[in-house]
Coordinates of C-alpha atoms in Angstrom, one line a residue:
X1 CA 92.2 67.3 213.6
X2 CA 93.5 68.0 217.0
X3 CA 94.8 71.2 218.5
X4 CA 98.4 71.0 217.1
X5 CA 97.4 70.9 213.4
X6 CA 95.0 69.5 210.9
X7 CA 94.0 69.4 207.2
X8 CA 92.4 72.2 205.2
X9 CA 91.7 71.7 201.5
X10 CA 90.7 74.6 199.4
X11 CA 90.1 74.7 195.6
X12 CA 89.2 77.1 192.8
X13 CA 85.7 76.2 191.5
X14 CA 86.7 77.7 188.2
X15 CA 89.3 74.9 187.8
X16 CA 88.0 72.0 189.9
X17 CA 84.5 70.5 190.4
X18 CA 84.1 68.5 193.6
X19 CA 82.5 65.1 193.1
X20 CA 82.8 63.5 196.5
X21 CA 84.5 63.7 200.0
X22 CA 85.7 61.1 202.4
X23 CA 86.8 62.1 205.9
X24 CA 89.0 59.9 208.0
X25 CA 90.6 60.3 211.4
X26 CA 93.9 61.5 209.9
X27 CA 93.1 62.4 206.3
X28 CA 90.5 64.1 204.1
X29 CA 90.0 62.9 200.5
X30 CA 88.3 64.8 197.7
X31 CA 87.4 63.5 194.3
X32 CA 87.7 66.2 191.7
X33 CA 86.9 66.7 188.0
X34 CA 89.1 69.2 186.0
X35 CA 86.8 71.8 184.5
X36 CA 89.2 72.2 181.6
X37 CA 89.7 68.6 180.3
X38 CA 87.3 66.6 182.4
X39 CA 90.0 64.4 184.0
X40 CA 88.8 62.9 187.3
X41 CA 91.3 62.5 190.1
X42 CA 91.6 62.2 193.9
X43 CA 93.5 64.4 196.4
X44 CA 94.1 63.2 200.0
X45 CA 95.3 65.8 202.5
X46 CA 97.3 64.1 205.3
X47 CA 98.1 65.0 208.9
X48 CA 99.9 61.9 210.2
X49 CA 99.9 60.8 213.9
X50 CA 103.1 60.2 215.9
X51 CA 102.2 56.9 217.6
X52 CA 102.7 53.6 216.0
X53 CA 99.1 52.4 216.7
X54 CA 97.6 55.5 215.1
X55 CA 99.9 55.3 212.1
X56 CA 98.3 51.9 211.3
X57 CA 95.0 53.6 211.3
X58 CA 96.3 56.1 208.7
X59 CA 97.7 53.4 206.5
X60 CA 94.2 51.7 206.7
X61 CA 92.6 54.9 205.6
X62 CA 94.8 55.0 202.6
X63 CA 93.8 51.4 201.7
X64 CA 90.1 52.3 202.1
X65 CA 90.4 55.3 199.7
X66 CA 92.2 53.2 197.1
X67 CA 89.5 50.6 197.4
X68 CA 86.8 53.2 197.0
X69 CA 88.2 55.2 194.1
X70 CA 90.6 53.9 191.4
X71 CA 91.1 57.3 189.8
X72 CA 94.5 59.1 189.6
X73 CA 95.5 59.8 193.1
X74 CA 97.7 62.5 194.8
X75 CA 98.4 62.5 198.6
X76 CA 100.1 65.4 200.4
X77 CA 100.8 66.7 203.8
X78 CA 102.6 66.0 207.1
X79 CA 103.0 62.2 207.3
X80 CA 105.1 62.4 210.5
X81 CA 107.1 59.6 209.0
X82 CA 110.4 59.3 207.1
X83 CA 111.2 56.8 204.4
X84 CA 115.0 56.5 204.6
X85 CA 117.9 57.1 207.0
X86 CA 119.0 60.1 204.9
X87 CA 115.7 61.8 205.6
X88 CA 116.9 62.6 209.1
X89 CA 119.9 64.7 210.0
X90 CA 121.0 62.2 212.5
X91 CA 121.4 59.2 210.3
X92 CA 120.5 56.3 212.5
X93 CA 119.4 52.8 211.8
X94 CA 116.5 51.9 209.5
X95 CA 113.5 51.7 211.9
X96 CA 110.4 49.5 211.7
X97 CA 108.4 52.7 211.1
X98 CA 110.5 53.4 207.9
X99 CA 110.0 49.8 206.7
X100 CA 106.3 50.0 207.3
X101 CA 105.9 53.4 205.5
X102 CA 107.9 52.0 202.5
X103 CA 105.7 48.9 202.5
X104 CA 102.5 50.9 202.4
X105 CA 103.9 53.0 199.5
X106 CA 104.8 49.8 197.6
X107 CA 101.5 48.1 198.3
X108 CA 99.5 51.1 197.0
X109 CA 101.9 51.5 194.0
X110 CA 102.6 55.1 194.9
X111 CA 105.5 57.3 193.6
X112 CA 107.6 59.5 195.8
X113 CA 108.4 62.6 193.6
X114 CA 112.0 63.9 194.2
X115 CA 112.0 67.0 196.5
X116 CA 113.7 70.1 195.1
X117 CA 115.0 73.1 197.1
X118 CA 116.3 71.1 200.1
X119 CA 116.5 67.7 201.8
X120 CA 114.4 68.3 204.9
X121 CA 111.0 69.8 205.6
X122 CA 111.0 70.1 209.4
X123 CA 113.3 71.1 212.2
X124 CA 113.0 71.0 215.9
X125 CA 114.6 69.8 219.1
X126 CA 117.2 71.7 221.1
X127 CA 118.3 74.8 219.1
X128 CA 116.7 73.3 216.0
X129 CA 119.4 70.7 215.7
X130 CA 117.0 67.9 214.5
X131 CA 116.0 67.9 210.9
X132 CA 113.8 65.5 209.0
X133 CA 111.6 65.1 205.9
X134 CA 108.1 64.6 207.3
X135 CA 106.2 66.4 204.6
X136 CA 105.8 65.2 201.0
X137 CA 103.5 64.5 198.1
X138 CA 102.9 60.9 196.9
X139 CA 101.2 60.1 193.6
X140 CA 99.9 57.1 191.7
X141 CA 101.3 56.1 188.3
X142 CA 98.2 57.1 186.5
X143 CA 98.2 60.5 188.1
X144 CA 101.8 61.0 186.8
X145 CA 100.5 60.0 183.4
X146 CA 98.3 63.0 183.5
X147 CA 100.8 65.4 184.9
X148 CA 104.2 64.0 183.7
X149 CA 106.2 67.2 184.5
X150 CA 105.0 67.5 188.1
X151 CA 107.6 68.2 190.8
X152 CA 107.5 69.2 194.5
X153 CA 109.6 72.1 195.8
X154 CA 110.4 73.3 199.3
X155 CA 109.6 76.9 199.9
X156 CA 111.0 79.3 202.5
X157 CA 109.3 79.2 206.0
X158 CA 108.8 82.5 207.8
X159 CA 107.2 81.2 211.0
X160 CA 106.4 77.4 211.2
X161 CA 108.8 74.6 212.1
X162 CA 107.6 73.0 208.8
X163 CA 108.6 74.2 205.4
X164 CA 105.7 74.6 202.9
X165 CA 105.9 72.2 200.0
X166 CA 104.6 73.3 196.6
X167 CA 103.5 70.8 194.0
X168 CA 104.0 72.2 190.5
X169 CA 102.9 71.0 187.1
X170 CA 106.1 71.7 185.1
X171 CA 109.3 73.6 184.5
X172 CA 110.1 76.5 182.3
X173 CA 107.5 77.5 179.8
X174 CA 108.6 76.1 176.4
X175 CA 108.2 77.4 172.9
X176 CA 107.0 75.2 170.1
X177 CA 108.5 71.7 170.2
X178 CA 111.0 71.1 167.5
X179 CA 110.4 68.3 164.9
X180 CA 111.5 64.9 166.0
X181 CA 111.4 61.8 163.8
X182 CA 109.3 59.1 165.4
X183 CA 110.9 55.6 165.1
X184 CA 107.4 54.1 165.2
X185 CA 106.7 55.6 161.8
X186 CA 109.2 53.0 160.4
X187 CA 106.6 50.3 161.2
X188 CA 103.8 52.0 159.3
X189 CA 102.8 50.1 156.1
X190 CA 104.3 51.7 153.0
X191 CA 106.3 54.2 155.0
X192 CA 109.7 53.5 153.3
X193 CA 108.1 53.8 149.9
X194 CA 106.8 57.2 150.9
X195 CA 110.2 58.3 152.1
X196 CA 111.8 57.1 148.8
X197 CA 109.3 59.1 146.7
X198 CA 109.7 62.2 148.8
X199 CA 113.5 62.0 148.9
X200 CA 113.9 61.5 145.2
X201 CA 111.4 64.2 144.4
X202 CA 113.4 66.9 146.2
X203 CA 115.8 68.3 143.6
X204 CA 118.4 70.7 144.9
X205 CA 121.5 72.2 143.3
X206 CA 124.7 73.0 145.2
X207 CA 127.5 71.3 147.2
X208 CA 126.6 67.8 148.5
X209 CA 126.2 68.8 152.2
X210 CA 123.9 71.7 151.1
X211 CA 121.8 69.3 149.0
X212 CA 121.6 66.9 151.9
X213 CA 120.5 69.6 154.4
X214 CA 117.9 70.9 151.9
X215 CA 116.5 67.4 151.4
X216 CA 116.2 66.9 155.1
X217 CA 114.2 70.2 155.4
X218 CA 111.9 69.1 152.6
X219 CA 111.4 65.7 154.1
X220 CA 110.7 67.2 157.5
X221 CA 107.9 69.3 155.9
X222 CA 106.4 66.3 154.2
X223 CA 106.5 64.2 157.4
X224 CA 104.8 66.9 159.5
X225 CA 101.9 67.0 157.0
X226 CA 101.7 63.2 156.7
X227 CA 101.8 62.7 160.5
X228 CA 98.9 65.2 161.0
X229 CA 96.7 64.2 158.0
X230 CA 97.4 60.4 157.5
X231 CA 99.1 58.8 160.5
X232 CA 97.1 60.6 163.1
X233 CA 97.3 60.5 166.9
X234 CA 98.7 57.3 168.3
X235 CA 96.4 57.1 171.3
X236 CA 93.3 57.7 169.2
X237 CA 94.3 55.1 166.5
X238 CA 95.0 52.5 169.2
X239 CA 91.6 53.2 170.9
X240 CA 89.7 52.9 167.6
X241 CA 91.5 49.7 166.7
X242 CA 90.5 48.2 170.1
X243 CA 86.9 49.3 169.6
X244 CA 86.8 47.3 166.4
X245 CA 88.1 44.2 168.1
X246 CA 85.6 44.6 170.9
X247 CA 82.8 45.1 168.4
X248 CA 83.5 41.7 166.8
X249 CA 83.7 40.1 170.2
X250 CA 80.2 41.4 171.0
X251 CA 78.8 40.1 167.7
X252 CA 80.5 36.7 168.3
X253 CA 78.9 36.4 171.7
X254 CA 75.5 36.7 170.0
X255 CA 76.1 34.4 167.1
X256 CA 78.7 32.5 165.1
X257 CA 80.8 34.6 162.7
X258 CA 80.9 33.8 159.0
X259 CA 84.2 33.1 157.3
X260 CA 84.3 36.7 155.9
X261 CA 83.5 38.1 159.4
X262 CA 86.2 36.0 161.0
X263 CA 88.6 37.4 158.5
X264 CA 87.6 41.0 159.4
X265 CA 88.0 40.1 163.1
X266 CA 91.5 38.8 162.4
X267 CA 92.4 42.0 160.5
X268 CA 91.1 44.1 163.4
X269 CA 93.2 42.2 165.9
X270 CA 96.3 42.5 163.7
X271 CA 95.6 46.3 163.4
X272 CA 95.3 46.7 167.1
X273 CA 98.6 44.7 167.6
X274 CA 100.3 47.0 165.1
X275 CA 99.3 50.1 167.1
X276 CA 100.4 48.5 170.4
X277 CA 103.8 47.7 168.9
X278 CA 104.1 51.3 167.6
X279 CA 103.2 52.6 171.1
X280 CA 106.0 50.5 172.6
X281 CA 108.5 51.9 170.1
X282 CA 107.3 55.5 170.8
X283 CA 107.7 55.2 174.6
X284 CA 111.0 53.3 174.3
X285 CA 112.4 56.1 172.3
X286 CA 111.2 58.7 174.9
X287 CA 112.4 56.6 177.9
X288 CA 116.0 56.2 176.6
X289 CA 116.0 52.8 178.4
X290 CA 117.9 51.1 175.6
X291 CA 118.9 48.1 177.7
X292 CA 115.4 46.6 177.3
X293 CA 114.6 44.9 174.1
X294 CA 111.8 46.2 171.8
X295 CA 109.0 43.7 171.5
X296 CA 108.9 42.5 175.1
X297 CA 105.8 44.5 175.8
X298 CA 107.5 47.0 178.2
X299 CA 105.3 49.9 177.2
X300 CA 104.2 50.7 180.7
X301 CA 107.8 50.7 182.0
X302 CA 109.0 52.9 179.1
X303 CA 106.1 55.3 179.8
X304 CA 107.0 55.6 183.5
X305 CA 110.7 56.1 182.8
X306 CA 110.0 58.8 180.2
X307 CA 107.8 60.6 182.7
X308 CA 110.4 60.2 185.5
X309 CA 113.1 61.7 183.2
X310 CA 110.8 64.7 182.6
X311 CA 110.3 65.3 186.3
X312 CA 114.0 65.0 187.2
X313 CA 115.0 67.2 184.3
X314 CA 112.6 70.0 185.1
X315 CA 114.3 73.4 185.5
X316 CA 112.3 75.9 187.6
X317 CA 115.1 78.0 189.1
X318 CA 118.9 78.0 189.1
X319 CA 121.8 79.5 191.0
X320 CA 124.6 80.9 188.9
X321 CA 127.7 82.3 190.6
X322 CA 125.8 82.5 193.9
X323 CA 122.9 84.4 192.4
X324 CA 119.5 82.7 192.5
X325 CA 117.4 83.2 189.3
X326 CA 113.7 82.3 189.4
X327 CA 112.0 84.2 186.5
X328 CA 111.8 82.2 183.2
X329 CA 113.6 84.8 181.1
X330 CA 116.4 85.4 183.6
X331 CA 117.0 81.7 184.0
X332 CA 117.3 81.3 180.2
X333 CA 119.6 84.3 179.8
X334 CA 121.7 83.3 182.8
X335 CA 122.3 79.8 181.5
X336 CA 123.1 81.0 178.0
X337 CA 125.5 83.7 179.2
X338 CA 127.3 81.2 181.6
X339 CA 127.9 78.7 178.8
X340 CA 128.9 81.3 176.3
X341 CA 131.6 82.3 178.7
X342 CA 132.6 78.7 179.6
X343 CA 132.8 77.6 176.0
X344 CA 134.6 80.6 174.6
X345 CA 138.3 80.3 174.0
X346 CA 140.9 82.7 175.6
X347 CA 142.8 84.1 172.7
X348 CA 145.5 85.6 174.9
X349 CA 146.6 82.2 176.4
X350 CA 149.4 80.5 174.4
X351 CA 151.1 77.5 175.8
X352 CA 154.8 76.9 174.9
X353 CA 155.1 73.2 174.0
X354 CA 158.3 73.5 171.9
X355 CA 160.4 71.6 174.5
X356 CA 158.0 68.7 174.8
X357 CA 158.8 65.3 173.3
X358 CA 155.5 63.9 172.0
X359 CA 154.7 60.3 171.0
X360 CA 154.2 59.6 167.3
X361 CA 152.7 57.1 165.0
X362 CA 154.4 55.5 162.0
X363 CA 154.1 57.0 158.5
X364 CA 152.0 54.0 157.4
X365 CA 149.6 54.5 160.3
X366 CA 149.3 58.2 159.5
X367 CA 148.6 57.3 155.8
X368 CA 145.8 54.9 157.0
X369 CA 144.1 57.7 158.9
X370 CA 143.9 59.8 155.7
X371 CA 142.5 57.1 153.3
X372 CA 139.3 58.0 151.4
X373 CA 136.1 57.0 153.1
X374 CA 134.5 53.8 151.9
X375 CA 130.8 52.8 151.8
X376 CA 131.6 49.7 153.9
X377 CA 133.4 51.8 156.5
X378 CA 130.5 54.3 156.8
X379 CA 127.8 51.6 156.8
X380 CA 129.6 49.6 159.6
X381 CA 129.8 52.8 161.7
X382 CA 126.2 53.6 161.1
X383 CA 124.9 50.2 162.1
X384 CA 127.1 50.2 165.2
X385 CA 125.2 53.3 166.5
X386 CA 122.1 53.3 168.7
X387 CA 119.0 54.3 166.8
X388 CA 117.0 55.4 169.8
X389 CA 119.3 58.1 171.1
X390 CA 117.9 61.7 171.3
X391 CA 118.3 63.5 168.0
X392 CA 119.9 66.9 167.4
X393 CA 118.3 70.1 166.0
X394 CA 117.6 68.4 162.6
X395 CA 115.2 66.0 164.4
X396 CA 116.2 62.9 162.5
X397 CA 117.2 59.9 164.7
X398 CA 120.0 57.5 163.8
X399 CA 117.3 54.9 163.3
X400 CA 116.0 56.9 160.3
X401 CA 119.4 56.7 158.6
X402 CA 119.9 53.1 159.5
X403 CA 116.5 52.0 158.1
X404 CA 116.5 54.2 155.0
X405 CA 120.2 53.7 154.1
X406 CA 119.5 52.4 150.6
X407 CA 117.4 55.5 149.9
X408 CA 119.8 58.1 151.3
X409 CA 123.2 56.5 150.9
X410 CA 124.2 58.2 147.7
X411 CA 123.7 61.7 149.2
X412 CA 125.5 60.6 152.4
X413 CA 128.4 59.2 150.5
X414 CA 128.7 62.4 148.5
X415 CA 128.8 64.4 151.7
X416 CA 131.6 62.3 153.1
X417 CA 133.5 62.8 149.8
X418 CA 133.0 66.6 150.1
X419 CA 134.4 66.5 153.6
X420 CA 137.4 64.4 152.5
X421 CA 138.2 66.6 149.5
X422 CA 137.5 70.1 151.0
X423 CA 137.8 69.5 154.8
X424 CA 134.4 71.2 155.3
X425 CA 130.6 70.8 155.1
X426 CA 127.6 73.1 155.6
X427 CA 127.5 74.4 159.1
X428 CA 123.9 73.5 159.7
X429 CA 124.9 69.8 159.9
X430 CA 126.9 70.6 163.0
X431 CA 124.2 72.5 164.9
X432 CA 123.8 71.2 168.4
X433 CA 121.3 71.2 171.3
X434 CA 123.1 71.7 174.6
X435 CA 121.0 69.8 177.3
X436 CA 121.6 70.1 181.0
X437 CA 121.2 66.8 183.0
X438 CA 121.1 67.0 186.8
X439 CA 124.0 65.1 188.4
X440 CA 122.0 64.6 191.7
X441 CA 118.5 64.9 193.1
X442 CA 117.4 68.5 194.1
X443 CA 120.0 70.1 191.8
X444 CA 120.0 73.9 192.3
X445 CA 123.4 75.3 191.2
X446 CA 124.4 75.4 187.5
X447 CA 127.5 73.3 188.6
X448 CA 125.1 70.5 189.6
X449 CA 124.1 70.0 186.0
X450 CA 126.1 68.0 183.3
X451 CA 126.0 69.6 179.8
X452 CA 125.2 67.0 177.1
X453 CA 125.5 67.9 173.4
X454 CA 122.7 66.4 171.2
X455 CA 124.3 66.2 167.7
X456 CA 122.6 65.7 164.4
X457 CA 122.7 62.1 163.1
X458 CA 125.0 62.8 160.1
X459 CA 127.5 64.7 162.3
X460 CA 127.5 61.8 164.8
X461 CA 128.1 59.4 161.9
X462 CA 131.0 61.4 160.6
X463 CA 132.5 61.5 164.2
X464 CA 131.9 57.8 164.6
X465 CA 133.8 57.0 161.4
X466 CA 136.7 59.2 162.4
X467 CA 136.7 57.8 166.0
X468 CA 136.8 54.2 164.6
X469 CA 140.0 55.1 162.7
X470 CA 141.6 56.9 165.6
X471 CA 141.0 54.2 168.2
X472 CA 143.3 51.9 166.3
X473 CA 146.3 54.1 167.1
X474 CA 145.1 56.3 170.0
X475 CA 146.9 54.2 172.7
X476 CA 150.2 54.9 170.9
X477 CA 150.0 58.7 171.3
X478 CA 148.2 59.1 174.6
X479 CA 150.3 58.9 177.8
X480 CA 150.0 55.7 179.7
X481 CA 149.1 57.8 182.7
X482 CA 145.8 58.6 181.0
X483 CA 143.7 55.5 182.1
X484 CA 140.2 56.5 181.1
X485 CA 138.5 56.5 177.7
X486 CA 141.3 54.4 176.0
X487 CA 140.5 50.8 174.9
X488 CA 142.4 48.3 177.0
X489 CA 142.9 50.7 179.9
X490 CA 140.8 51.0 183.0
X491 CA 140.1 54.1 185.1
X492 CA 140.4 52.0 188.2
X493 CA 144.1 51.5 187.5
X494 CA 144.8 55.0 188.8
X495 CA 143.3 54.1 192.2
X496 CA 145.2 50.8 192.3
X497 CA 148.5 52.6 191.6
X498 CA 147.9 55.2 194.2
X499 CA 147.1 52.5 196.7
X500 CA 150.4 50.7 195.9
X501 CA 152.4 53.9 196.3
X502 CA 150.9 54.5 199.8
X503 CA 151.5 50.9 200.8
X504 CA 155.1 51.2 199.7
X505 CA 155.6 54.4 201.7
X506 CA 154.2 52.7 204.8
X507 CA 156.4 49.6 204.5
X508 CA 159.6 51.7 204.0
X509 CA 158.6 54.3 206.6
X510 CA 158.8 57.1 204.1
X511 CA 156.8 60.3 203.9
X512 CA 155.0 61.5 200.8
X513 CA 152.5 64.0 199.4
X514 CA 149.5 63.0 197.4
X515 CA 147.5 65.7 195.5
X516 CA 144.1 64.8 194.1
X517 CA 142.9 67.2 191.4
X518 CA 139.4 67.3 190.2
X519 CA 139.4 69.5 187.1
X520 CA 135.9 70.8 186.6
X521 CA 134.4 70.2 183.2
X522 CA 137.8 69.0 181.9
X523 CA 136.3 67.5 178.8
X524 CA 133.5 70.0 178.2
X525 CA 135.8 72.9 177.4
X526 CA 138.5 72.3 174.9
X527 CA 140.9 74.9 173.5
X528 CA 141.0 73.9 169.9
X529 CA 143.9 76.2 169.1
X530 CA 146.0 74.3 171.7
X531 CA 144.8 70.9 170.4
X532 CA 145.7 71.8 166.8
X533 CA 149.1 73.1 168.0
X534 CA 149.8 69.8 169.7
X535 CA 148.9 67.9 166.5
X536 CA 151.1 70.1 164.4
X537 CA 154.0 69.6 166.9
X538 CA 153.5 65.8 166.6
X539 CA 153.6 66.0 162.8
X540 CA 156.6 68.2 162.6
X541 CA 158.6 66.0 165.0
X542 CA 157.7 63.0 162.9
X543 CA 158.8 64.7 159.6
X544 CA 161.8 66.4 161.1

């Protein structure tokens, strides 16, 4: 199209079967069927015009394609338009062209996948001082449903003034997915009775925490078999239930249903409603959008958010200490080595805190911290936790422990008693997944990721019980200068105090120096020997 550029679409016939082509003035659209799974989808290659009048023709072409085909849709190319001010190096005002482009995307219900590897895709002007994001891929929600881990990445450009953009289907190749308890199982008829039978049928000898871990392994095995052979695939069950409802609707159109048949139709509708409810629970659990209530029929929203999290969290390459890693194994090894170094303690470093005067709590408060654990205390902590949070390596969500408390409580209480009496429990209960969450779009460096620990449900429960005790006295031993993470204090207070100090200097004509320290990963790397040393110092000062 034109002498300056155009659209060329190529495909591998071993992977894609061409079903139809539509050619416009500024785009070419191809309707494909995947050879592997039979999924039909549309790709539109774009070479956008520069003039406002011609852009309207391009937007009309998009509308025509959407009206012609309703299949999953992916558009890609040089749109010659930007969406936001930040997509140009010279951040100017929001133009009418930006508003119109955004309007078209909204009207067509398209999704702008975050760009990795850089913010701009074109440079030009005098000495290449102008930069902009003119090239992108846009996709429809049902396309993302098929390719939930898709992401677009900017590649190096050897010649052109445009960077090539690569649309990829996913991140690092993963091994087998670990077991994860599905909260929707709790809605299955007779499920708790199954759990009770399996749990009581697993007889193990040993210390309480060992017995508990062994029962969890046995229960996990039973759940995997039950899910595969009895519960089945959610999508398949929902589709079959809907077919039953539709079958009775067809019969009812031809003749009146008998009382018995009306009862069967009612059961079919209830069965379909049950699977719809389970589907909502499933996608809510994956989406982590815990602020929306279950039961409000937000399945579509939960589905989109779960897929959005997958796209953002994809890890294709990483830069560690200035070295860019791209191969799967070197990315894995590089991250593991970096965090092993970060989280290891320096045995040579020993702080001298003998001269410090530390705050203390009263003897009665200290005694209260060491009281035996009670069932009421443990249950209150458990019910105060969020059941949809991501599980740890054991795979059991907090919702499992909450809903099956009467079945498992004796074993859990025995584990707490073991911890109280012996100050220990089996190590497997403290196994943790370390998950990297990007702090910003287009994260490339390891420092751009925030490490999050996914703990097992029982360890989280134990930590919650201890935290509930500590929060009653924590404000008495933590310096008033520490404003964050203490009940009754606000992190904003630090900024307000700094503002008052500067204002006071200005009024009195005094000079001063302000030093702002940002301690990287301050709460991610704790020297436990130092922490225990501080606690011993507090205790000795109190007793001495």
